[in-house]
Tab-separated table of C-alpha atoms and ligand atoms in Angstrom:
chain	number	residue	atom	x	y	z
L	1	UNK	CA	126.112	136.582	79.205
L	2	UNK	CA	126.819	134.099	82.240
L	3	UNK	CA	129.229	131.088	81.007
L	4	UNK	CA	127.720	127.372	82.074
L	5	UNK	CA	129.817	125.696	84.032
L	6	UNK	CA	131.107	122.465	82.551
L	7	UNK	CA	127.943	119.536	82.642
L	8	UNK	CA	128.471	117.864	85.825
L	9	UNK	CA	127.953	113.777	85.893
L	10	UNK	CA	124.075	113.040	86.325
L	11	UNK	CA	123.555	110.319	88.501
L	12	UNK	CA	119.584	109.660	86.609
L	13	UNK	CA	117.506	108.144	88.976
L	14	UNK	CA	120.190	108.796	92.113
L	15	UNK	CA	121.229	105.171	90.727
L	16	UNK	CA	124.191	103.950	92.606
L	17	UNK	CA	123.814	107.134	95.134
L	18	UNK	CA	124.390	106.946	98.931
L	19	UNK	CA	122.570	109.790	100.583
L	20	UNK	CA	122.506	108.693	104.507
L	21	UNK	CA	123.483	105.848	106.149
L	22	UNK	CA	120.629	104.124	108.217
L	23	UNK	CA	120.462	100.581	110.376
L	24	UNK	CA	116.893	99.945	109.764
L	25	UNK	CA	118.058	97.215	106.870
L	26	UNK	CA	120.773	95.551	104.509
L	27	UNK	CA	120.329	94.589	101.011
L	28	UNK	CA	123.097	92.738	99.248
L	29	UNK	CA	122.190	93.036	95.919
L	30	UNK	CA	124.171	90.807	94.171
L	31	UNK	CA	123.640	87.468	96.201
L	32	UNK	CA	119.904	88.261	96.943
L	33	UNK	CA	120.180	88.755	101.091
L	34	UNK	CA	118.441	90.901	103.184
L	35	UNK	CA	118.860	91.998	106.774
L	36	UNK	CA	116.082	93.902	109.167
L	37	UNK	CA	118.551	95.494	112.109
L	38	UNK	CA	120.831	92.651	111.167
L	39	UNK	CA	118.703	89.750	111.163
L	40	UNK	CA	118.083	87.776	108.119
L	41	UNK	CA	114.662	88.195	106.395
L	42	UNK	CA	114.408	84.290	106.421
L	43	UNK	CA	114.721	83.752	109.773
L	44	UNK	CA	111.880	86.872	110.209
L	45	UNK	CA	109.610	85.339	107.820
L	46	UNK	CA	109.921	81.894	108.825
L	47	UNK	CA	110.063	82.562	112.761
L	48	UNK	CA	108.719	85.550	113.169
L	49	UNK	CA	105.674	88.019	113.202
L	50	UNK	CA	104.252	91.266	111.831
L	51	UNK	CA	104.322	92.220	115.756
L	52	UNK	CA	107.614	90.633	117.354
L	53	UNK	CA	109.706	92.226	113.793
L	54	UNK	CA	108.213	95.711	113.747
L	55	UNK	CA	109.430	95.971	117.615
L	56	UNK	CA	112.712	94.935	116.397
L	57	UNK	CA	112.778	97.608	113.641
L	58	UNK	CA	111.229	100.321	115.792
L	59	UNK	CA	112.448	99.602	119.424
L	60	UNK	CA	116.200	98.230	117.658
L	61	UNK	CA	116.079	94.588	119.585
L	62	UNK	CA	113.949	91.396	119.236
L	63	UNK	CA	110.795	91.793	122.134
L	64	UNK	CA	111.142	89.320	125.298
L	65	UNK	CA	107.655	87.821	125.878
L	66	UNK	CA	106.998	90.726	128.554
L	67	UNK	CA	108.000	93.276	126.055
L	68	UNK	CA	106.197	91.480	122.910
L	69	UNK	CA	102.747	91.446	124.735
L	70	UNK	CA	103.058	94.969	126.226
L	71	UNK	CA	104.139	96.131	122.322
L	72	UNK	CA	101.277	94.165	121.336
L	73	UNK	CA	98.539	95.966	123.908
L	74	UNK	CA	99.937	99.088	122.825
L	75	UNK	CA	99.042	98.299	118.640
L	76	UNK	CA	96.020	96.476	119.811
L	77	UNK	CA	94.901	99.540	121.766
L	78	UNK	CA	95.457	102.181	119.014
L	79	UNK	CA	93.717	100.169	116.007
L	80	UNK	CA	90.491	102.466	116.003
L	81	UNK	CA	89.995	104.794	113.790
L	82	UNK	CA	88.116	108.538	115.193
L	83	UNK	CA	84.452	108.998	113.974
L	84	UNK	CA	85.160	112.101	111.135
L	85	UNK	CA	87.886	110.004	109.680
L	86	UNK	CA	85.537	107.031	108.817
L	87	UNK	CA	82.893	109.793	107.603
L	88	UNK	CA	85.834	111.328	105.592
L	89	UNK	CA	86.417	107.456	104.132
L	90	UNK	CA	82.158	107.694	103.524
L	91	UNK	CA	83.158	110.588	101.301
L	92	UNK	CA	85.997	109.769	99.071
L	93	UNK	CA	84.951	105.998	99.557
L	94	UNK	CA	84.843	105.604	94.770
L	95	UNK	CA	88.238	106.728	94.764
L	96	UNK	CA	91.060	104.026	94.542
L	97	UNK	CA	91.877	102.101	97.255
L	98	UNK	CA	95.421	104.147	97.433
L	99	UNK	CA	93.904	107.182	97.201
L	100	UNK	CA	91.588	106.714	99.951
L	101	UNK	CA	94.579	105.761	102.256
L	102	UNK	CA	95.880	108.784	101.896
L	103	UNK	CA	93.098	110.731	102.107
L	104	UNK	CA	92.757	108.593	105.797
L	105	UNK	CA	96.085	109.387	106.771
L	106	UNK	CA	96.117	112.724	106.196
L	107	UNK	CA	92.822	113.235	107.653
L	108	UNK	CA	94.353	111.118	111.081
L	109	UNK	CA	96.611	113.870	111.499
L	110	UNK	CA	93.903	116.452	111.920
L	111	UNK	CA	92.780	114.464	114.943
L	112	UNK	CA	95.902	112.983	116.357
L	113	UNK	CA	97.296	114.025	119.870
L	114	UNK	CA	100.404	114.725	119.505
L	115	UNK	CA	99.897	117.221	116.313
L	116	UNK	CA	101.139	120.496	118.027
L	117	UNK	CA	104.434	118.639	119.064
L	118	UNK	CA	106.639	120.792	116.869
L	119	UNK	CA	109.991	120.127	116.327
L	120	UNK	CA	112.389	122.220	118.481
L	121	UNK	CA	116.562	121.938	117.499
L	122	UNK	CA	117.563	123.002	121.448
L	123	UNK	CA	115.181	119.810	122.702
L	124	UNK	CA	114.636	117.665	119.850
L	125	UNK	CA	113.366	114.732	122.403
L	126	UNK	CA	109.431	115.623	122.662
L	127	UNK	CA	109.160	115.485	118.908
L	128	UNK	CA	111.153	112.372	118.625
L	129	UNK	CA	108.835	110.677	121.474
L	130	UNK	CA	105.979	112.085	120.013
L	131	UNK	CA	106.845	110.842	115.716
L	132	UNK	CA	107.048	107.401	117.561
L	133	UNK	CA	103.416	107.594	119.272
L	134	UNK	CA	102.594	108.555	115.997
L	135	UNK	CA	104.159	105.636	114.298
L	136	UNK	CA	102.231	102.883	116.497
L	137	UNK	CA	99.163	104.425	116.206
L	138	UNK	CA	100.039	105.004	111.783
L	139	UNK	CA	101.028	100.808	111.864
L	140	UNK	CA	98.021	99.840	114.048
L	141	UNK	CA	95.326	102.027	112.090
L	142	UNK	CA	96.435	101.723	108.290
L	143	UNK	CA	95.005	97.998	108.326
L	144	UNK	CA	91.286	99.921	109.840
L	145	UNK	CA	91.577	102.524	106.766
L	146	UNK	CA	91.371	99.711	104.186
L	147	UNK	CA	89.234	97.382	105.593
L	148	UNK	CA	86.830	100.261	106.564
L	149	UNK	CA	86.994	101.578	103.006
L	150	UNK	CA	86.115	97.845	101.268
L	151	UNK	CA	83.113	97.774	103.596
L	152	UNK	CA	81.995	100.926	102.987
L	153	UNK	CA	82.228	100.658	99.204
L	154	UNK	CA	80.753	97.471	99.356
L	155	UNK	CA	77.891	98.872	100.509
L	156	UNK	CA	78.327	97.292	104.129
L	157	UNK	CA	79.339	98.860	107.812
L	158	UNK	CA	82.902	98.875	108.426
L	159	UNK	CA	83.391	96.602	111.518
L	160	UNK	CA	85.279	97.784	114.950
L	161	UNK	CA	88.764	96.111	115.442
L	162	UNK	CA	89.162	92.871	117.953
L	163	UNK	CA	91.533	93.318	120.524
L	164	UNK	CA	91.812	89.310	120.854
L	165	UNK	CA	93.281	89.192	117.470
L	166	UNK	CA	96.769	89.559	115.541
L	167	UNK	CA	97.428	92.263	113.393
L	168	UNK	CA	97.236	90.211	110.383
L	169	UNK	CA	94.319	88.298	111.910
L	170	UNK	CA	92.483	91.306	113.077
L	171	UNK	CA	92.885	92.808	109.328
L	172	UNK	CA	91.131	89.857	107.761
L	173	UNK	CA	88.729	90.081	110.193
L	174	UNK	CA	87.644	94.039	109.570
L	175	UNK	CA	87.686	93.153	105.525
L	176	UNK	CA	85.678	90.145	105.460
L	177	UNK	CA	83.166	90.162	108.899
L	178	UNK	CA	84.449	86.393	110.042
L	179	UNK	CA	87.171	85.372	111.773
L	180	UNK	CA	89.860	84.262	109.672
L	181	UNK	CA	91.415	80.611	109.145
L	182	UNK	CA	94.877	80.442	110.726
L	183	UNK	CA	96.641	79.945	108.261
L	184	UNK	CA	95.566	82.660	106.128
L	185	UNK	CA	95.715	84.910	108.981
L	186	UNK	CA	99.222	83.778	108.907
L	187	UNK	CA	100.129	83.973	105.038
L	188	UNK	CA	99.323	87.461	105.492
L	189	UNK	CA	100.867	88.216	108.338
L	190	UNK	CA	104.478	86.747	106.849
L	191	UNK	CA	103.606	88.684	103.364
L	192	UNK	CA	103.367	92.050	105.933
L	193	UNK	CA	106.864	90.832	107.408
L	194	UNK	CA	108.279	90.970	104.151
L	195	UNK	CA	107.335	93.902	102.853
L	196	UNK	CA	108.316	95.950	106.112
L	197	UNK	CA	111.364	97.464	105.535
L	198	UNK	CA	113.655	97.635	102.318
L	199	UNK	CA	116.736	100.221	102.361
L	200	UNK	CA	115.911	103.164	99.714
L	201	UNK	CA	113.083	102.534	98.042
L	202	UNK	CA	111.226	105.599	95.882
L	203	UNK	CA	108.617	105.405	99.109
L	204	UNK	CA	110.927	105.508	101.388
L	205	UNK	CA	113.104	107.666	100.109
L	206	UNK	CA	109.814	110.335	99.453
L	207	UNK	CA	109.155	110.214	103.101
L	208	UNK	CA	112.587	110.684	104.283
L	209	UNK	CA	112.468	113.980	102.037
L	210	UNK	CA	109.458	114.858	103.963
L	211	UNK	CA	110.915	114.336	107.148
L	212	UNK	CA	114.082	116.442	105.765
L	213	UNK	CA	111.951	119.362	105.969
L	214	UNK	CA	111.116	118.732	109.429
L	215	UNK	CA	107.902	118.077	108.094
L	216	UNK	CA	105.727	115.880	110.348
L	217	UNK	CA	105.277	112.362	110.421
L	218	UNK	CA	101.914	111.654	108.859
L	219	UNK	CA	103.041	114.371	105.995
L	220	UNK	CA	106.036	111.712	105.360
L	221	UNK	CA	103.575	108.596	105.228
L	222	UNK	CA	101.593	110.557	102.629
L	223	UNK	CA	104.344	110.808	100.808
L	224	UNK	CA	105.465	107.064	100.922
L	225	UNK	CA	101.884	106.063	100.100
L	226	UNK	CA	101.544	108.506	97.180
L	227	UNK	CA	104.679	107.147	96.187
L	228	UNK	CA	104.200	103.261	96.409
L	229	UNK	CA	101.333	103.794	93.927
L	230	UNK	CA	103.240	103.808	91.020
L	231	UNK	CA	103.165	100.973	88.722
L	232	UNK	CA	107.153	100.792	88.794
L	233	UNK	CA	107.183	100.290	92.774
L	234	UNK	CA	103.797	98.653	94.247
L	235	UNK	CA	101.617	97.996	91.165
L	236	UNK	CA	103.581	95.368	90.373
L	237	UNK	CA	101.769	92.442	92.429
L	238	UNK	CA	98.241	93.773	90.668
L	239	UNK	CA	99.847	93.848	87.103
L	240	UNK	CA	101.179	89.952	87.457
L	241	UNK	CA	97.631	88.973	88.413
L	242	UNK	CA	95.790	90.453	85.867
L	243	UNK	CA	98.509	88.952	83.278
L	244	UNK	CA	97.093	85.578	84.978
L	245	UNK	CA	93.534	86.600	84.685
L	246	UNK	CA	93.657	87.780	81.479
L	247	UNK	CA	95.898	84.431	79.908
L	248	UNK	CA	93.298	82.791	82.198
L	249	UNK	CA	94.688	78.972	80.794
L	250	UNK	CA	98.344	77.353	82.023
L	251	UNK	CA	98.259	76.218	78.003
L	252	UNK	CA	98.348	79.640	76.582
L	253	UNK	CA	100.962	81.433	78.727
L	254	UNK	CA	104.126	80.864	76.958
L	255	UNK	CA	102.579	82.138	73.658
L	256	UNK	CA	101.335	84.989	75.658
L	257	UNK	CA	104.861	85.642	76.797
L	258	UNK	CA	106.367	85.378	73.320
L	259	UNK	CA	104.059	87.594	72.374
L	260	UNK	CA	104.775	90.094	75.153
L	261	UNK	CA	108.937	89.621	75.385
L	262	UNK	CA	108.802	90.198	71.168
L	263	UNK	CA	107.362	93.509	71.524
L	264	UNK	CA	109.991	94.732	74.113
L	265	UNK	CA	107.323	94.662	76.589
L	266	UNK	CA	108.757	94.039	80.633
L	267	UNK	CA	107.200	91.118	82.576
L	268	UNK	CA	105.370	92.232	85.926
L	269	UNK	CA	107.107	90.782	89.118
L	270	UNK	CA	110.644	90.095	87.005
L	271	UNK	CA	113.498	92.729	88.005
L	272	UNK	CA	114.391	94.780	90.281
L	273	UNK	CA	116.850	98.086	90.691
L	274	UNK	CA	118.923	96.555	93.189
L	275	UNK	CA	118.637	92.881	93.119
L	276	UNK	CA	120.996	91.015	90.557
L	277	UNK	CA	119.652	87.535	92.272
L	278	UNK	CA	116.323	86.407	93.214
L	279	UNK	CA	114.604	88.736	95.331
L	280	UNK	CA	115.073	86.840	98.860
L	281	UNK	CA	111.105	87.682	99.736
L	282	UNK	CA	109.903	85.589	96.568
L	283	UNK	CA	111.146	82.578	98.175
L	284	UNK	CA	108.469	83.104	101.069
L	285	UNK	CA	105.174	83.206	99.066
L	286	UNK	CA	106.152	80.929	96.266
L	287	UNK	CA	105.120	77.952	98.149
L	288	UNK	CA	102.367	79.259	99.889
L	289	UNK	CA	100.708	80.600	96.417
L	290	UNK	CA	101.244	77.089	95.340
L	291	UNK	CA	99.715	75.345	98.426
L	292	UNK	CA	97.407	78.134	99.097
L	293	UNK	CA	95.979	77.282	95.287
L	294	UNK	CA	95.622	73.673	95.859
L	295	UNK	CA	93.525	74.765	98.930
L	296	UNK	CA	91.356	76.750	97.325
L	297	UNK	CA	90.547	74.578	94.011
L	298	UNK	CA	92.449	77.157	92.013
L	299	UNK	CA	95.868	75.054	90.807
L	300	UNK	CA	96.074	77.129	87.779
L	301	UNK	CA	97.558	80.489	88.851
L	302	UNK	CA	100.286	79.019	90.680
L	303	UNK	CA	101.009	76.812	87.140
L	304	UNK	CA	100.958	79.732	84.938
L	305	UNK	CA	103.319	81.380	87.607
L	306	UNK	CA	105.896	78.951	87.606
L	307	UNK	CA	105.542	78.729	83.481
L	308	UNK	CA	106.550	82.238	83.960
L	309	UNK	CA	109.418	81.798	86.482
L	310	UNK	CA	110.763	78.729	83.354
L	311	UNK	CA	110.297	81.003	80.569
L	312	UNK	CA	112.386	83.996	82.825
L	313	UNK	CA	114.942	81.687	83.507
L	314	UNK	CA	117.257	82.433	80.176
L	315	UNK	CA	116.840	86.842	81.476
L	316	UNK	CA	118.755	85.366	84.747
L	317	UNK	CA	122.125	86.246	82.538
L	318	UNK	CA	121.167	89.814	82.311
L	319	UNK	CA	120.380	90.103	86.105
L	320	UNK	CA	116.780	89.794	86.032
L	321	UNK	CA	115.218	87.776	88.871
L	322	UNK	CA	111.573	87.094	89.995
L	323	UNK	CA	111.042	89.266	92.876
L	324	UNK	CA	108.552	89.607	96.131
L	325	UNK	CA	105.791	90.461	93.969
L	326	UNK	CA	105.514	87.705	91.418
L	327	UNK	CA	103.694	85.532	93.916
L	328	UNK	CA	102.105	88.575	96.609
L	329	UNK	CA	99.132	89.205	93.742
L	330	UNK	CA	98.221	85.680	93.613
L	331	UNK	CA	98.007	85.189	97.485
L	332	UNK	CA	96.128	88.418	97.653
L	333	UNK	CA	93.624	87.085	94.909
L	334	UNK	CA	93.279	83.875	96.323
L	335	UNK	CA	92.857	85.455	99.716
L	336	UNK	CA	89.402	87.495	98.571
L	337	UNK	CA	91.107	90.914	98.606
L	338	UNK	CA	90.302	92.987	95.435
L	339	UNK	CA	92.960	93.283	92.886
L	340	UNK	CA	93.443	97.308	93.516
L	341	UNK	CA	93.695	96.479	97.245
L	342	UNK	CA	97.384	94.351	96.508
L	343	UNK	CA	98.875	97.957	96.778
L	344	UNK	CA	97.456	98.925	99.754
L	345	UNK	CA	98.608	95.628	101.359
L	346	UNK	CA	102.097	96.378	100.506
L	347	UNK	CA	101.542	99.946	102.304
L	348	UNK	CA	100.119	98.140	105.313
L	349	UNK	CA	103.394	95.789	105.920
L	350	UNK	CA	105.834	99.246	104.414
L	351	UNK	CA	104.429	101.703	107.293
L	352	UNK	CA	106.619	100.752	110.102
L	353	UNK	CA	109.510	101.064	107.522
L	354	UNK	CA	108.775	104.981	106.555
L	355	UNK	CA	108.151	105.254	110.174
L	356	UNK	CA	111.687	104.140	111.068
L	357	UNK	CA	113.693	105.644	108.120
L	358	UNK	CA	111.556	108.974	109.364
L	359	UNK	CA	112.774	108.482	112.641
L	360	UNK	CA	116.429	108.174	111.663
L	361	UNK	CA	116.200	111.278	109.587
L	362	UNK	CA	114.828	113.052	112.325
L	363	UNK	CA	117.719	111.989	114.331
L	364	UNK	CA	120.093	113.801	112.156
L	365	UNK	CA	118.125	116.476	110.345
L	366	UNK	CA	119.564	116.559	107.059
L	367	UNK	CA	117.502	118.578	104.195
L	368	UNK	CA	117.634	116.622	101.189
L	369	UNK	CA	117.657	119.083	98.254
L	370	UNK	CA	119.772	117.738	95.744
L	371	UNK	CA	120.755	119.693	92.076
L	372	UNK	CA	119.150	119.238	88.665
L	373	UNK	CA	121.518	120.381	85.700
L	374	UNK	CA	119.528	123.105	83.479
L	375	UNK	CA	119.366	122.753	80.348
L	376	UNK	CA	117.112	125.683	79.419
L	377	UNK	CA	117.380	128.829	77.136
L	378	UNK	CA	119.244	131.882	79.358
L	379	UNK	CA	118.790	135.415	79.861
L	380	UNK	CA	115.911	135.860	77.037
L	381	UNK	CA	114.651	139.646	76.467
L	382	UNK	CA	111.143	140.014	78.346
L	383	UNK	CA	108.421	140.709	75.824
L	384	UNK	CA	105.912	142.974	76.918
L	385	UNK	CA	102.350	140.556	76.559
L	386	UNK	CA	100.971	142.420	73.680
L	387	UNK	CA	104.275	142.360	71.923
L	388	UNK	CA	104.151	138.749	71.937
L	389	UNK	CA	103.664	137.054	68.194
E	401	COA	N1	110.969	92.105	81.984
E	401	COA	C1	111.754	92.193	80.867
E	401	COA	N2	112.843	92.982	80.805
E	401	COA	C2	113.163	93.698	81.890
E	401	COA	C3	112.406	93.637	83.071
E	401	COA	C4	111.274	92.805	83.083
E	401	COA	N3	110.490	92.717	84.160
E	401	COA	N4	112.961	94.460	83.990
E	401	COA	C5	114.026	95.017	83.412
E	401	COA	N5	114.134	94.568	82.151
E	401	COA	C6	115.177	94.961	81.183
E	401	COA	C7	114.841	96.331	80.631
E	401	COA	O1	114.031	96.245	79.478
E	401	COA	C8	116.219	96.866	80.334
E	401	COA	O2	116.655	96.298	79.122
E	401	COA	P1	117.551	97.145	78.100
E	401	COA	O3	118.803	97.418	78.863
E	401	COA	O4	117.704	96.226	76.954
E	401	COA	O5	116.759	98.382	77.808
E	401	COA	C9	117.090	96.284	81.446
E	401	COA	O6	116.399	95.111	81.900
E	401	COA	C10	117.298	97.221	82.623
E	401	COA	O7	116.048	97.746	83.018
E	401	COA	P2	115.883	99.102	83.872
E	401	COA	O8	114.482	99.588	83.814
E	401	COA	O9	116.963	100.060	83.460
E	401	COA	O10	116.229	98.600	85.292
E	401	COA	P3	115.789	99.322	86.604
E	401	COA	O11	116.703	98.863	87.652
E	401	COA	O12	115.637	100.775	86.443
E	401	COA	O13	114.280	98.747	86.768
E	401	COA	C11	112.333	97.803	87.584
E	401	COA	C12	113.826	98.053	87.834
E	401	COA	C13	111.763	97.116	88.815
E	401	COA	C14	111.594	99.145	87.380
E	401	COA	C15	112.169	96.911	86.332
E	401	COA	O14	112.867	95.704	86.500
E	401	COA	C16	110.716	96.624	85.994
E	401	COA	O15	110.046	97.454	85.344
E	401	COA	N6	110.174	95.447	86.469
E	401	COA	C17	108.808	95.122	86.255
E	401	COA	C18	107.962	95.804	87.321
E	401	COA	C19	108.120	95.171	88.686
E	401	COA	O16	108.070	93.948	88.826
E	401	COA	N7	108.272	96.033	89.707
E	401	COA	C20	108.359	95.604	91.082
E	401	COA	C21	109.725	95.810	91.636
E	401	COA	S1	109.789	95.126	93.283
């Protein structure tokens, strides 16, 4: 009979683990602050773009001009999307919006050129070169996948990307056939800022497993958008918004939320597994919900919301915060894009993030194959089948 070792301590959830160390971002937990490559996320969001902060993250320095427009060329020139992948969207175009991503994704790497770079221990450098082509042509042709799949499902052709425009731009473009006013084109280009890189996260953390196993790049991006689904990480944003939709009245939301809290039930968009403060993102799209609202004859959502935020207040005491996607769902809404499309936003602005912590893995390739305790019977008698009662 083999004797169990003693029960070792189960860290559930890897809570309060450190598996790597990485210096793609900085989360301080406690105070709310977060840092891309050491700059503060308010500074990015405020002063920045989509473009000038994903060169920081992925080329480890804020762009000169010359360096911000030849970065800039580069996305611009890998935005389309090849032929059999849009016919591959055609086919899987009633599945989920999620779904359909990574159907895309997967598909791209059937038809991207660098798919035979292998990687080789003696000479890691042509893989490493070639996971970074890969991740500036994964950034620049997520935003094509989506907007090419809400055409298509809408029963309309998906439309060719514009070189003359802005990621964020160019995105709002593809998904709605006009070009876009600036200021949207710019809410959504801050809400992609935000969302591009955020230490271990469950998406993250998926694709750096992937990449662990020396798997290739667009195998780890499945894995982060497979993973994002989930109504604990990106669902959130969707699930706030149809709590508005379905309260649909400022005046009924704090019985609604009486209602809710009394059962034990969570509120979308409140909490967070690493934040004890206000998630420092929020800050960003709370206004602009609330002036984007005004513009757009819809005042109410961004009431209800902050009748929300005054309600939360007294779960502040037990560490629970609003965070980033308390307001994202009602700028998505109020932007046009369909409510199970707020995920695949969040994917959009998070690509450049898997593609980094990817990177960094790849740099030091650790596999990461941690232990589960077994609990299970041991060393049962094998029954022959027709022995069995
Ligand atoms: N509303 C009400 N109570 C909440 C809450 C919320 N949004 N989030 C956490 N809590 C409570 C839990 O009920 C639990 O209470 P208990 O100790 O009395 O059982 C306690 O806070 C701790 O929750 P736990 O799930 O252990 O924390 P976590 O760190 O694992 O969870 C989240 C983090 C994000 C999964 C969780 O806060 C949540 O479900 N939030 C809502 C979904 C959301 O907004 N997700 C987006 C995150 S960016």
């Amino acid at each position: 009979m083999t004797t169990l070792a003693q029960k070792p301590e189960i860290h559930e959830g890897l809570k309060g683990v450190y598996f790597a160390t990485s210096e793609a971002s900085f989360i301080d937990g406690e105070v709310g602050k977060l840092l891309y490559r050491g700059y503060d996320i308010h500074d990015l969001a405020e002063k920045s773009t989509f473009e000038e902060s994903v060169h920081l993250l992925l080329h480890e320095k804020l762009p000169t001009r010359a360096e911000l427009a030849a970065f800039d060329r580069e996305l611009k020139a890998n935005r389309a999307l090849p032929e059999p992948v849009i016919q591959v969207i055609r086919l899987v175009k009633d599945a989920h919006p999620m779904d359909v991503l990574r159907t895309a994704v997967s598909a791209l790497a059937a038809f991207d050129p660098d798919t035979e770079v292998k990687y080789d221990r003696g000479n890691p450098q042509p893989f490493t070169e070639a996971t970074f082509r890969k991740g500036i042509r994964l950034t620049a042709q997520a935003p094509t996948i989506v907007a090419a799949h809400q055409r298509i499902r809408s029963g309309l052709e998906p439309l060719a990307p514009r070189n003359d425009l802005s990621q964020a731009a160019n995105f709002l473009y593809m998904m709605f056939g006009k070009e876009p006013d600036p200021d949207d084109a710019r809410l959504v280009d801050v809400d992609l800022v935000l969302h591009l890189e955020h230490g271990s996260n469950a998406s993250s953390f998926a694709a750096r497993v992937a990449a662990s196993t020396l798997a290739d790049l667009h195998c780890a991006v499945v894995a982060g958008i497979g993973t994002l689904k989930g109504p604990a990480h990106g669902g959130a944003a969707e699930a706030v918004m149809q709590m508005c939709l379905d309260v649909g009245d400022p005046d009924k939301i704090e019985g609604y939320l009486e209602d809710r809290l009394n059962r034990g039930e969570r509120v979308m968009g409140f909490g967070h597994r690493v934040y004890r403060a206000e998630d420092p993102r929020a800050r960003h799209l709370r206004e602009r919900s609330h002036q984007l609202g005004n513009k757009k004859g819809q005042p109410q959502w961004y009431q209800m919301l902050e009748l929300i935020e005054k309600r939360m207040e007294r779960y502040q005491s037990r560490g629970i915060f609003v965070n980033v996607d308390f307001f994202a769902g009602s700028v998505y809404y109020l932007l046009g894009i369909p409510e199970d499309m707020f995920v695949p936003m969040f994917a959009l602005g998070r690509v450049p993030g898997w593609v980094l912590q990817c990177l960094e893995h790849y740099a030091a390739p650790e596999l990461l194959r941690p232990l589960t305790w077994y609990t299970g019977p041991m060393d049962l008698p094998y029954v022959p089948i027709d022995q069995r009662s």
